[in-house]
PDB file of C-alpha atoms in Angstrom:
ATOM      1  CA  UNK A1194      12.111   0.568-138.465  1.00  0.00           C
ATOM      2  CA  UNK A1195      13.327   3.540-136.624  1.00  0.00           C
ATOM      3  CA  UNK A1196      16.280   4.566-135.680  1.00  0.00           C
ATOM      4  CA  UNK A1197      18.205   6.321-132.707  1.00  0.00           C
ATOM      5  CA  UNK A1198      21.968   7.649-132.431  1.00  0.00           C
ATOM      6  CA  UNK A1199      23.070   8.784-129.234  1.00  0.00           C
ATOM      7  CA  UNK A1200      26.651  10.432-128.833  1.00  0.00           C
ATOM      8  CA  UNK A1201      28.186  11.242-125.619  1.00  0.00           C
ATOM      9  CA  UNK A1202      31.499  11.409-124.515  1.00  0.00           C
ATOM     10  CA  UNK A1203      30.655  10.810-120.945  1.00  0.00           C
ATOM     11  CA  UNK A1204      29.499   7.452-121.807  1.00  0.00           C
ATOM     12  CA  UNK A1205      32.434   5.037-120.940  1.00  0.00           C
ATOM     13  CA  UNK A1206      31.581   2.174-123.152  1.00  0.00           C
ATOM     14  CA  UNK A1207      29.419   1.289-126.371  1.00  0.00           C
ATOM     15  CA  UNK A1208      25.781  -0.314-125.961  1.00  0.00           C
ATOM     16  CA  UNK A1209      23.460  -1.343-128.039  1.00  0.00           C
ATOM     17  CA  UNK A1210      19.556  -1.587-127.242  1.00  0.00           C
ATOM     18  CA  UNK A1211      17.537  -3.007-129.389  1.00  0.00           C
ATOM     19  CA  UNK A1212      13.646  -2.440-129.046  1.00  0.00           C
ATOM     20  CA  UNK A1213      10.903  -4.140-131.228  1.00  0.00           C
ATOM     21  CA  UNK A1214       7.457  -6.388-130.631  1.00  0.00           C
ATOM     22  CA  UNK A1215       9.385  -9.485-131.270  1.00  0.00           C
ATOM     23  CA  UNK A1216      12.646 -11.269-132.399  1.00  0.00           C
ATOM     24  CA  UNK A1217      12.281 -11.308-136.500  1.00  0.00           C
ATOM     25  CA  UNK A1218      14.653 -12.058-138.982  1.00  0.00           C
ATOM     26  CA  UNK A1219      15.582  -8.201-139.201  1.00  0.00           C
ATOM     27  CA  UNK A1220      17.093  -8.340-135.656  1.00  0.00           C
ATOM     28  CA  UNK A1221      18.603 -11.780-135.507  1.00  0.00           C
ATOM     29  CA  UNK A1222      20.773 -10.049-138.455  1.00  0.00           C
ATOM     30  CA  UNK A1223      21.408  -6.985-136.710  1.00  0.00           C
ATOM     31  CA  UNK A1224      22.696  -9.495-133.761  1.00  0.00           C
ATOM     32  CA  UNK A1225      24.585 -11.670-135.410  1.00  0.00           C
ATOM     33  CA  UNK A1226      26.499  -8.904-137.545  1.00  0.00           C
ATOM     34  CA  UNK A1227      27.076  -7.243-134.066  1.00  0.00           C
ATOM     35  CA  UNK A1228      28.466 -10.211-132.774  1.00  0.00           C
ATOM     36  CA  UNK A1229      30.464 -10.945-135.880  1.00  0.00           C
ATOM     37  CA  UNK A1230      32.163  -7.611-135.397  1.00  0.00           C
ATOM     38  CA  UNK A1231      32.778  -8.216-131.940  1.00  0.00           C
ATOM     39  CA  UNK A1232      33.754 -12.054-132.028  1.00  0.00           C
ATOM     40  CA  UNK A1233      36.768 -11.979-134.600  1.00  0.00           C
ATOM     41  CA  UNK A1234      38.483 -14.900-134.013  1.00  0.00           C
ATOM     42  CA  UNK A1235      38.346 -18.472-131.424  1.00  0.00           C
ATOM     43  CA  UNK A1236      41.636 -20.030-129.293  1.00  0.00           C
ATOM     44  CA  UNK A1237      42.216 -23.850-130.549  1.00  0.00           C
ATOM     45  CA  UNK A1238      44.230 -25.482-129.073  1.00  0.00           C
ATOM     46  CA  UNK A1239      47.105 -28.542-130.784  1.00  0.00           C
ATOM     47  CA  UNK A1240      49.538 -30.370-128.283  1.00  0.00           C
ATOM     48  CA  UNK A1241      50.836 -27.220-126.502  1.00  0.00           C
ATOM     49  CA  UNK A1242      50.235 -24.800-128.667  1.00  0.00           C
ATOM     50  CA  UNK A1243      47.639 -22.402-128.948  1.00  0.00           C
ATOM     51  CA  UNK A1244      46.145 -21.041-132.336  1.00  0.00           C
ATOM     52  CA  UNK A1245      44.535 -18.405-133.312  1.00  0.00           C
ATOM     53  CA  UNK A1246      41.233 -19.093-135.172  1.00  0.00           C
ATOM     54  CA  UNK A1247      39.402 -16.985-138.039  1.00  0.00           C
ATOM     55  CA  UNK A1248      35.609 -19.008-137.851  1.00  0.00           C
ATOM     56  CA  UNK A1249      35.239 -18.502-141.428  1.00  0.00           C
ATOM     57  CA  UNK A1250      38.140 -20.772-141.573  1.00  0.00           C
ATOM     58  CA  UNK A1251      36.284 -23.675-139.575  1.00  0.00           C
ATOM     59  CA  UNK A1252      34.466 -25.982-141.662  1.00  0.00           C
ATOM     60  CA  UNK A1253      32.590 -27.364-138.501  1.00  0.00           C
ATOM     61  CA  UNK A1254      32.391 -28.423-134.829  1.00  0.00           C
ATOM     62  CA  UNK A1255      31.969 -31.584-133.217  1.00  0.00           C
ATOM     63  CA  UNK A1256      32.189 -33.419-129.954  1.00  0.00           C
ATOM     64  CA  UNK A1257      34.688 -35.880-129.812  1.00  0.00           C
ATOM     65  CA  UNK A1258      35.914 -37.427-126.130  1.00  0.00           C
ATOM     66  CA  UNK A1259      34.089 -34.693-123.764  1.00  0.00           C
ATOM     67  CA  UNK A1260      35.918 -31.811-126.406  1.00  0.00           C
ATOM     68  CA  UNK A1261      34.565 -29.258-128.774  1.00  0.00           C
ATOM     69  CA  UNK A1262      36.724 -30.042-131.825  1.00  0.00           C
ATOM     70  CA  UNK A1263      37.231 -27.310-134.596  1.00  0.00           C
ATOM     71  CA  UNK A1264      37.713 -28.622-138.151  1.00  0.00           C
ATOM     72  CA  UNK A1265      39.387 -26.327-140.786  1.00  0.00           C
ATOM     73  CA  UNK A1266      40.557 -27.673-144.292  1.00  0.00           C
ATOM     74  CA  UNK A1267      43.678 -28.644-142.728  1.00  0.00           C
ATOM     75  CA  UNK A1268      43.588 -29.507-139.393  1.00  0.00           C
ATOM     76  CA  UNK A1269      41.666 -30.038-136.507  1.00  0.00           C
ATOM     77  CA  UNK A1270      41.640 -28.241-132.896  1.00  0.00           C
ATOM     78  CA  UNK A1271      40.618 -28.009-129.421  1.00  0.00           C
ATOM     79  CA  UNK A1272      38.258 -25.598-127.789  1.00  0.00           C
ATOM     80  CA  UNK A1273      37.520 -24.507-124.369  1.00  0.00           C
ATOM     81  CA  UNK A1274      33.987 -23.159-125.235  1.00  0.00           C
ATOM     82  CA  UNK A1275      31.058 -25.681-124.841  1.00  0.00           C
ATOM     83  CA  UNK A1276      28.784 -26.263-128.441  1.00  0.00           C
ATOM     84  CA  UNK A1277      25.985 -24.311-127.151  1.00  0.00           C
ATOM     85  CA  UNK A1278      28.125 -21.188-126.095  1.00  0.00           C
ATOM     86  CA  UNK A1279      29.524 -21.281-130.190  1.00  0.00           C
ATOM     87  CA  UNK A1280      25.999 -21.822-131.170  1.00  0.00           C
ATOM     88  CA  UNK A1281      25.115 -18.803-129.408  1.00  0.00           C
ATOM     89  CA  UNK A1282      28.172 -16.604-130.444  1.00  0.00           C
ATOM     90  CA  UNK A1283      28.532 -16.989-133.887  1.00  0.00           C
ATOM     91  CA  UNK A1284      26.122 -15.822-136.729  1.00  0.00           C
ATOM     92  CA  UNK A1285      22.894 -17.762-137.264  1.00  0.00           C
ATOM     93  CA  UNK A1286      23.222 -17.039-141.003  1.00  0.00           C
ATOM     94  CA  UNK A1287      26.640 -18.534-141.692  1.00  0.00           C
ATOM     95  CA  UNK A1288      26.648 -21.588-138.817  1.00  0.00           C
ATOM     96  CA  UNK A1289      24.037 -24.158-138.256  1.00  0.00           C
ATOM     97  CA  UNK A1290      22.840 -27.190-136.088  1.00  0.00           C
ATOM     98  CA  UNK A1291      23.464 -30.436-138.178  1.00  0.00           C
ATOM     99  CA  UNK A1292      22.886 -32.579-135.190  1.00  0.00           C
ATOM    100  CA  UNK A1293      23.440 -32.811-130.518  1.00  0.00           C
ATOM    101  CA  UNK A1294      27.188 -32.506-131.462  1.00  0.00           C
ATOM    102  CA  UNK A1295      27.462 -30.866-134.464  1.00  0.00           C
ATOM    103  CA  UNK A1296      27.345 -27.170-135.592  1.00  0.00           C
ATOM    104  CA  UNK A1297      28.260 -26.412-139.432  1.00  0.00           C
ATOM    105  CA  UNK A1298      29.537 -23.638-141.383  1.00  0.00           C
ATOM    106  CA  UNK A1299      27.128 -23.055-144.047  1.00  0.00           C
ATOM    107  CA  UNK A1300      29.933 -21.484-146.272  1.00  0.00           C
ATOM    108  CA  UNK A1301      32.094 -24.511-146.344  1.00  0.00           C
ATOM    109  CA  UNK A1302      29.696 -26.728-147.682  1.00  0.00           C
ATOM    110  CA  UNK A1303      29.980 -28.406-150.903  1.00  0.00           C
ATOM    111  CA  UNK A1304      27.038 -30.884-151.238  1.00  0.00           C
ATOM    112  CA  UNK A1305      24.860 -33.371-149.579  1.00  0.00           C
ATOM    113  CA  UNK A1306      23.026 -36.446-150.193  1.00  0.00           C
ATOM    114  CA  UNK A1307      19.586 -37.911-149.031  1.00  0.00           C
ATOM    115  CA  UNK A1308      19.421 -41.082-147.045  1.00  0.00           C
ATOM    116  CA  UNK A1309      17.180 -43.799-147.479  1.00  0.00           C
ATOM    117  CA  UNK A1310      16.419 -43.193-143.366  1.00  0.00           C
ATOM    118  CA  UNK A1311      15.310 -39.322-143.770  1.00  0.00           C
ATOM    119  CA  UNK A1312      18.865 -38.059-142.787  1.00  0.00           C
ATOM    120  CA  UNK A1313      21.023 -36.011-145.129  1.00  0.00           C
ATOM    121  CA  UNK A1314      25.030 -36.591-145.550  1.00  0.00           C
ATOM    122  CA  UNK A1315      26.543 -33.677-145.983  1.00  0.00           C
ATOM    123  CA  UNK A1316      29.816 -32.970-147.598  1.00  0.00           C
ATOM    124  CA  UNK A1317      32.306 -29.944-146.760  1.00  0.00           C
ATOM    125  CA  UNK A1318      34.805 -28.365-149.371  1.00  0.00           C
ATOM    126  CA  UNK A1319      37.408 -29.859-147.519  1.00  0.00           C
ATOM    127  CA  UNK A1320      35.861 -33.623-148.650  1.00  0.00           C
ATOM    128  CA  UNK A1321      34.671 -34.603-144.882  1.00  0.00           C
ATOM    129  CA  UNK A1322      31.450 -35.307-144.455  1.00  0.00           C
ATOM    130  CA  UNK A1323      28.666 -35.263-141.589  1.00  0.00           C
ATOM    131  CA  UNK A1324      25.302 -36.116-141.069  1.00  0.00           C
ATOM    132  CA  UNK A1325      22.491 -34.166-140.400  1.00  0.00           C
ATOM    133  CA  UNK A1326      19.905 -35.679-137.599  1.00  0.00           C
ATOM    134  CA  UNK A1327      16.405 -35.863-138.781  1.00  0.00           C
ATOM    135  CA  UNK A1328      15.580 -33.561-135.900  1.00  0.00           C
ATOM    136  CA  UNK A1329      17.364 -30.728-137.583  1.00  0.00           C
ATOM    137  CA  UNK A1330      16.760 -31.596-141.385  1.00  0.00           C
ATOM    138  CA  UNK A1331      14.197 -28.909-141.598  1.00  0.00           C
ATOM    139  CA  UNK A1332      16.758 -26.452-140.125  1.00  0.00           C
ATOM    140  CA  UNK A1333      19.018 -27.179-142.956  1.00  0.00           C
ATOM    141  CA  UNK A1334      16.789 -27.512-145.878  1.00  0.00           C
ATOM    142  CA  UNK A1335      15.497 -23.884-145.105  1.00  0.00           C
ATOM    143  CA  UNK A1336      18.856 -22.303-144.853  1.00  0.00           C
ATOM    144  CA  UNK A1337      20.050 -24.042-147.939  1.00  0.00           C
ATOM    145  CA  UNK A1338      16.553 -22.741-149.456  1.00  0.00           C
ATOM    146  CA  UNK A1339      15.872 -26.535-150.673  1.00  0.00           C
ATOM    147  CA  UNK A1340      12.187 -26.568-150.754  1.00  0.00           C
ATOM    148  CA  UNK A1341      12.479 -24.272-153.599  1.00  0.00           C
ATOM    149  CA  UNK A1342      10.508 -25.291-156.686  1.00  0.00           C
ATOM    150  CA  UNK A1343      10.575 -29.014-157.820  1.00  0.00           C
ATOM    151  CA  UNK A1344      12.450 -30.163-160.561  1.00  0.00           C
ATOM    152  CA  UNK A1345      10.550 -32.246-163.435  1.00  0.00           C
TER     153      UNK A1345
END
């Protein structure tokens, strides 16, 4: 990898270019901890209030009546973004597609469980649970790393 540094105060804003032969792991990190830096907290909304929203702190969101719902240990609130704007804003590496209306954060996890149907349940630190589709059960079993070696 090589790099470039460009400093000049006649700029009048920051950018970033990123050049390579294809989008690898190496550069989906480089985005999402550029984005991380840049997106530092969400806007929920509860009755008429609005709060201000770490996504570390969110354990997951959902759909629920046309809404993007944010779930932290505690309580739950509204968004204005759509799922597939969050999907695209916050980091690959720490939040994940469990199913059409539901995106994880892999830190708040606890544990899972198979399903007879090919499914997964999984279980967040807070003690609510989700399920996984089957469509994204790959997803999920490589960013948990559960194809590792079988146990005997």
């Amino acid at each position: 990898m090589k790099l470039s540094l460009n400093i000049d105060k006649a700029l009048k804003e920051t950018r970033v270019t990123i050049e390579g032969p294809e989008l690898d792991e190496n550069i989906q990190e480089l985005i999402d901890f550029i984005y991380e830096r840049e997106q530092q907290f969400l806007i929920g909304k509860k009755g008429e209030m609005q709060h201000i929203l770490k996504p570390d702190d969110i354990h997951y969101f959902h759909t629920e009546n046309d809404h993007i719902i944010a779930v932290t240990e505690t309580d739950s609130f509204i968004l204005k973004e759509k799922l597939y704007e969050l999907e695209a804003m916050l980091p690959s590496k720490k939040f994940i597609r469990l199913s059409k209306s539901v995106i994880a954060n892999l830190n708040q996890l606890s544990r899972f469980e198979a399903s007879f149907n090919g499914t997964l349940c999984v279980y967040f630190k807070s003690g609510k649970k989700e399920y996984v589709s089957r469509t994204y059960v790959p997803a999920i079993k490589e960013a948990l790393k559960l194809n590792r070696r079988k146990v005997k």
